[in-house]
Amino acid sequence: MVSSHPLTAARDQAFSKYGEIAHLNVGAARCSVSVNSHITDNENRPLGLIGGFESIQDQATFNELLHMGYEWLRKHQCRQLRGPIVRHTWYSFRAVVEGFDNGPQLTGEPWNSPLLPELLRQGGFV
């Protein structure tokens, strides 16, 4: 599924010169998975990237998005996964795990729901 937001569409078009991306939805919840030809594992296989988690309110929905992401990445020959990251480090990556009362201190810093750290832990991310 392709995002209808013009900025996302422009970023996806630029990224398509060296990678592939998919935007996944379960109801209102969403995330993005991508393969960047410049990011590989130790055996020079594509390294899967997952991130951009939004509007996720429960572990079941998060797990469903993860499963969809894993399947997409497997079809693209990925055997390892990193996240949260979308496309590469010039875009959204990392997650806030504490300090939710203060908001981001710098423009461009990640910001996410206070639920995300536990969803990530329960989903197998450390």
PDB file of C-alpha atoms in Angstrom, residues 10-110:
ATOM      1  CA  ALA A  10       7.902  12.130  -2.882  1.00  0.00           C
ATOM      2  CA  ARG A  11      10.206  10.447  -0.354  1.00  0.00           C
ATOM      3  CA  ASP A  12       9.150   7.010  -1.602  1.00  0.00           C
ATOM      4  CA  GLN A  13       9.829   8.013  -5.200  1.00  0.00           C
ATOM      5  CA  ALA A  14      13.343   9.232  -4.322  1.00  0.00           C
ATOM      6  CA  PHE A  15      13.980   6.095  -2.236  1.00  0.00           C
ATOM      7  CA  SER A  16      12.865   3.836  -5.113  1.00  0.00           C
ATOM      8  CA  LYS A  17      16.140   4.583  -6.919  1.00  0.00           C
ATOM      9  CA  TYR A  18      17.947   2.264  -4.480  1.00  0.00           C
ATOM     10  CA  GLY A  19      15.315   0.596  -2.299  1.00  0.00           C
ATOM     11  CA  GLU A  20      11.773  -0.647  -1.888  1.00  0.00           C
ATOM     12  CA  ILE A  21       9.215   0.376   0.726  1.00  0.00           C
ATOM     13  CA  ALA A  22       5.737  -0.735   1.761  1.00  0.00           C
ATOM     14  CA  HIS A  23       3.307   1.060   4.057  1.00  0.00           C
ATOM     15  CA  LEU A  24       1.216  -1.430   6.024  1.00  0.00           C
ATOM     16  CA  ASN A  25      -2.111  -0.864   7.769  1.00  0.00           C
ATOM     17  CA  VAL A  26      -4.231  -2.744  10.286  1.00  0.00           C
ATOM     18  CA  GLY A  27      -7.267  -0.523  10.711  1.00  0.00           C
ATOM     19  CA  ALA A  28      -5.908   2.918  11.654  1.00  0.00           C
ATOM     20  CA  ALA A  29      -2.595   1.463  12.892  1.00  0.00           C
ATOM     21  CA  ARG A  30       0.311   1.603  10.478  1.00  0.00           C
ATOM     22  CA  CYS A  31       4.011   1.039   9.954  1.00  0.00           C
ATOM     23  CA  SER A  32       6.480   0.954   7.084  1.00  0.00           C
ATOM     24  CA  VAL A  33       8.932  -1.717   5.996  1.00  0.00           C
ATOM     25  CA  SER A  34      11.782  -1.176   3.601  1.00  0.00           C
ATOM     26  CA  VAL A  35      14.820  -2.709   1.983  1.00  0.00           C
ATOM     27  CA  ASN A  36      17.699  -0.358   1.208  1.00  0.00           C
ATOM     28  CA  SER A  37      20.284  -1.743  -1.245  1.00  0.00           C
ATOM     29  CA  HIS A  38      23.002   0.164   0.631  1.00  0.00           C
ATOM     30  CA  ILE A  39      22.251  -1.614   3.937  1.00  0.00           C
ATOM     31  CA  THR A  40      23.162  -5.321   4.041  1.00  0.00           C
ATOM     32  CA  ASP A  41      23.965  -7.950   6.662  1.00  0.00           C
ATOM     33  CA  ASN A  42      27.374  -9.622   7.164  1.00  0.00           C
ATOM     34  CA  GLU A  43      26.668 -11.998   4.266  1.00  0.00           C
ATOM     35  CA  ASN A  44      25.748  -9.122   1.918  1.00  0.00           C
ATOM     36  CA  ARG A  45      22.029  -9.980   2.019  1.00  0.00           C
ATOM     37  CA  PRO A  46      19.454  -7.202   2.293  1.00  0.00           C
ATOM     38  CA  LEU A  47      18.774  -6.017   5.839  1.00  0.00           C
ATOM     39  CA  GLY A  48      15.085  -5.401   6.521  1.00  0.00           C
ATOM     40  CA  LEU A  49      13.970  -2.163   8.149  1.00  0.00           C
ATOM     41  CA  ILE A  50      10.702  -1.566  10.014  1.00  0.00           C
ATOM     42  CA  GLY A  51       9.411   1.594  11.662  1.00  0.00           C
ATOM     43  CA  GLY A  52       7.028   4.503  11.410  1.00  0.00           C
ATOM     44  CA  PHE A  53       4.706   2.893  13.944  1.00  0.00           C
ATOM     45  CA  GLU A  54       1.582   5.037  14.371  1.00  0.00           C
ATOM     46  CA  SER A  55      -1.842   4.786  16.016  1.00  0.00           C
ATOM     47  CA  ILE A  56      -1.138   1.414  17.622  1.00  0.00           C
ATOM     48  CA  GLN A  57      -3.109   0.904  20.816  1.00  0.00           C
ATOM     49  CA  ASP A  58      -2.590  -2.776  21.650  1.00  0.00           C
ATOM     50  CA  GLN A  59      -0.104  -5.638  21.391  1.00  0.00           C
ATOM     51  CA  ALA A  60      -2.330  -7.749  19.109  1.00  0.00           C
ATOM     52  CA  THR A  61      -2.458  -5.004  16.468  1.00  0.00           C
ATOM     53  CA  PHE A  62       1.281  -4.390  16.816  1.00  0.00           C
ATOM     54  CA  ASN A  63       1.990  -8.119  16.420  1.00  0.00           C
ATOM     55  CA  GLU A  64      -0.227  -8.264  13.327  1.00  0.00           C
ATOM     56  CA  LEU A  65       1.706  -5.368  11.765  1.00  0.00           C
ATOM     57  CA  LEU A  66       4.998  -7.088  12.651  1.00  0.00           C
ATOM     58  CA  HIS A  67       3.821 -10.320  11.033  1.00  0.00           C
ATOM     59  CA  MET A  68       2.798  -8.468   7.864  1.00  0.00           C
ATOM     60  CA  GLY A  69       6.165  -6.697   7.867  1.00  0.00           C
ATOM     61  CA  TYR A  70       8.094  -9.937   8.394  1.00  0.00           C
ATOM     62  CA  GLU A  71       6.273 -11.562   5.473  1.00  0.00           C
ATOM     63  CA  TRP A  72       7.002  -8.615   3.171  1.00  0.00           C
ATOM     64  CA  LEU A  73      10.674  -8.607   4.187  1.00  0.00           C
ATOM     65  CA  ARG A  74      11.009 -12.397   3.744  1.00  0.00           C
ATOM     66  CA  LYS A  75       9.718 -12.011   0.181  1.00  0.00           C
ATOM     67  CA  HIS A  76      12.572  -9.539  -0.325  1.00  0.00           C
ATOM     68  CA  GLN A  77      15.152 -12.098   0.921  1.00  0.00           C
ATOM     69  CA  CYS A  78      15.756 -10.386   4.275  1.00  0.00           C
ATOM     70  CA  ARG A  79      16.875 -12.630   7.114  1.00  0.00           C
ATOM     71  CA  GLN A  80      17.657  -9.878   9.613  1.00  0.00           C
ATOM     72  CA  LEU A  81      15.613  -6.905  10.719  1.00  0.00           C
ATOM     73  CA  ARG A  82      16.406  -3.558  12.344  1.00  0.00           C
ATOM     74  CA  GLY A  83      13.993  -1.043  13.774  1.00  0.00           C
ATOM     75  CA  PRO A  84      12.477   1.298  14.365  1.00  0.00           C
ATOM     76  CA  ILE A  85      13.832   2.839  11.184  1.00  0.00           C
ATOM     77  CA  VAL A  86      12.213   3.833   7.874  1.00  0.00           C
ATOM     78  CA  ARG A  87      14.300   3.939   4.660  1.00  0.00           C
ATOM     79  CA  HIS A  88      17.586   4.978   6.355  1.00  0.00           C
ATOM     80  CA  THR A  89      18.879   7.287   9.096  1.00  0.00           C
ATOM     81  CA  TRP A  90      18.075  10.464   7.148  1.00  0.00           C
ATOM     82  CA  TYR A  91      14.436   9.662   7.915  1.00  0.00           C
ATOM     83  CA  SER A  92      12.574   8.557  11.005  1.00  0.00           C
ATOM     84  CA  PHE A  93      14.561   6.178  13.200  1.00  0.00           C
ATOM     85  CA  ARG A  94      14.880   5.329  16.902  1.00  0.00           C
ATOM     86  CA  ALA A  95      12.169   5.498  19.532  1.00  0.00           C
ATOM     87  CA  VAL A  96      11.606   7.587  22.646  1.00  0.00           C
ATOM     88  CA  VAL A  97      11.571   5.318  25.712  1.00  0.00           C
ATOM     89  CA  GLU A  98      11.362   7.925  28.501  1.00  0.00           C
ATOM     90  CA  GLY A  99      10.789  11.655  28.997  1.00  0.00           C
ATOM     91  CA  PHE A 100       7.347  11.771  27.411  1.00  0.00           C
ATOM     92  CA  ASP A 101       6.396  14.809  29.510  1.00  0.00           C
ATOM     93  CA  ASN A 102       8.955  17.056  27.786  1.00  0.00           C
ATOM     94  CA  GLY A 103       8.451  16.539  24.057  1.00  0.00           C
ATOM     95  CA  PRO A 104      11.312  16.445  21.547  1.00  0.00           C
ATOM     96  CA  GLN A 105      14.133  18.833  22.370  1.00  0.00           C
ATOM     97  CA  LEU A 106      15.431  19.176  18.795  1.00  0.00           C
ATOM     98  CA  THR A 107      13.663  19.426  15.454  1.00  0.00           C
ATOM     99  CA  GLY A 108      13.643  16.075  13.707  1.00  0.00           C
ATOM    100  CA  GLU A 109      14.059  14.037  16.869  1.00  0.00           C
ATOM    101  CA  PRO A 110      11.808  10.990  17.096  1.00  0.00           C
TER     102      PRO A 110
END
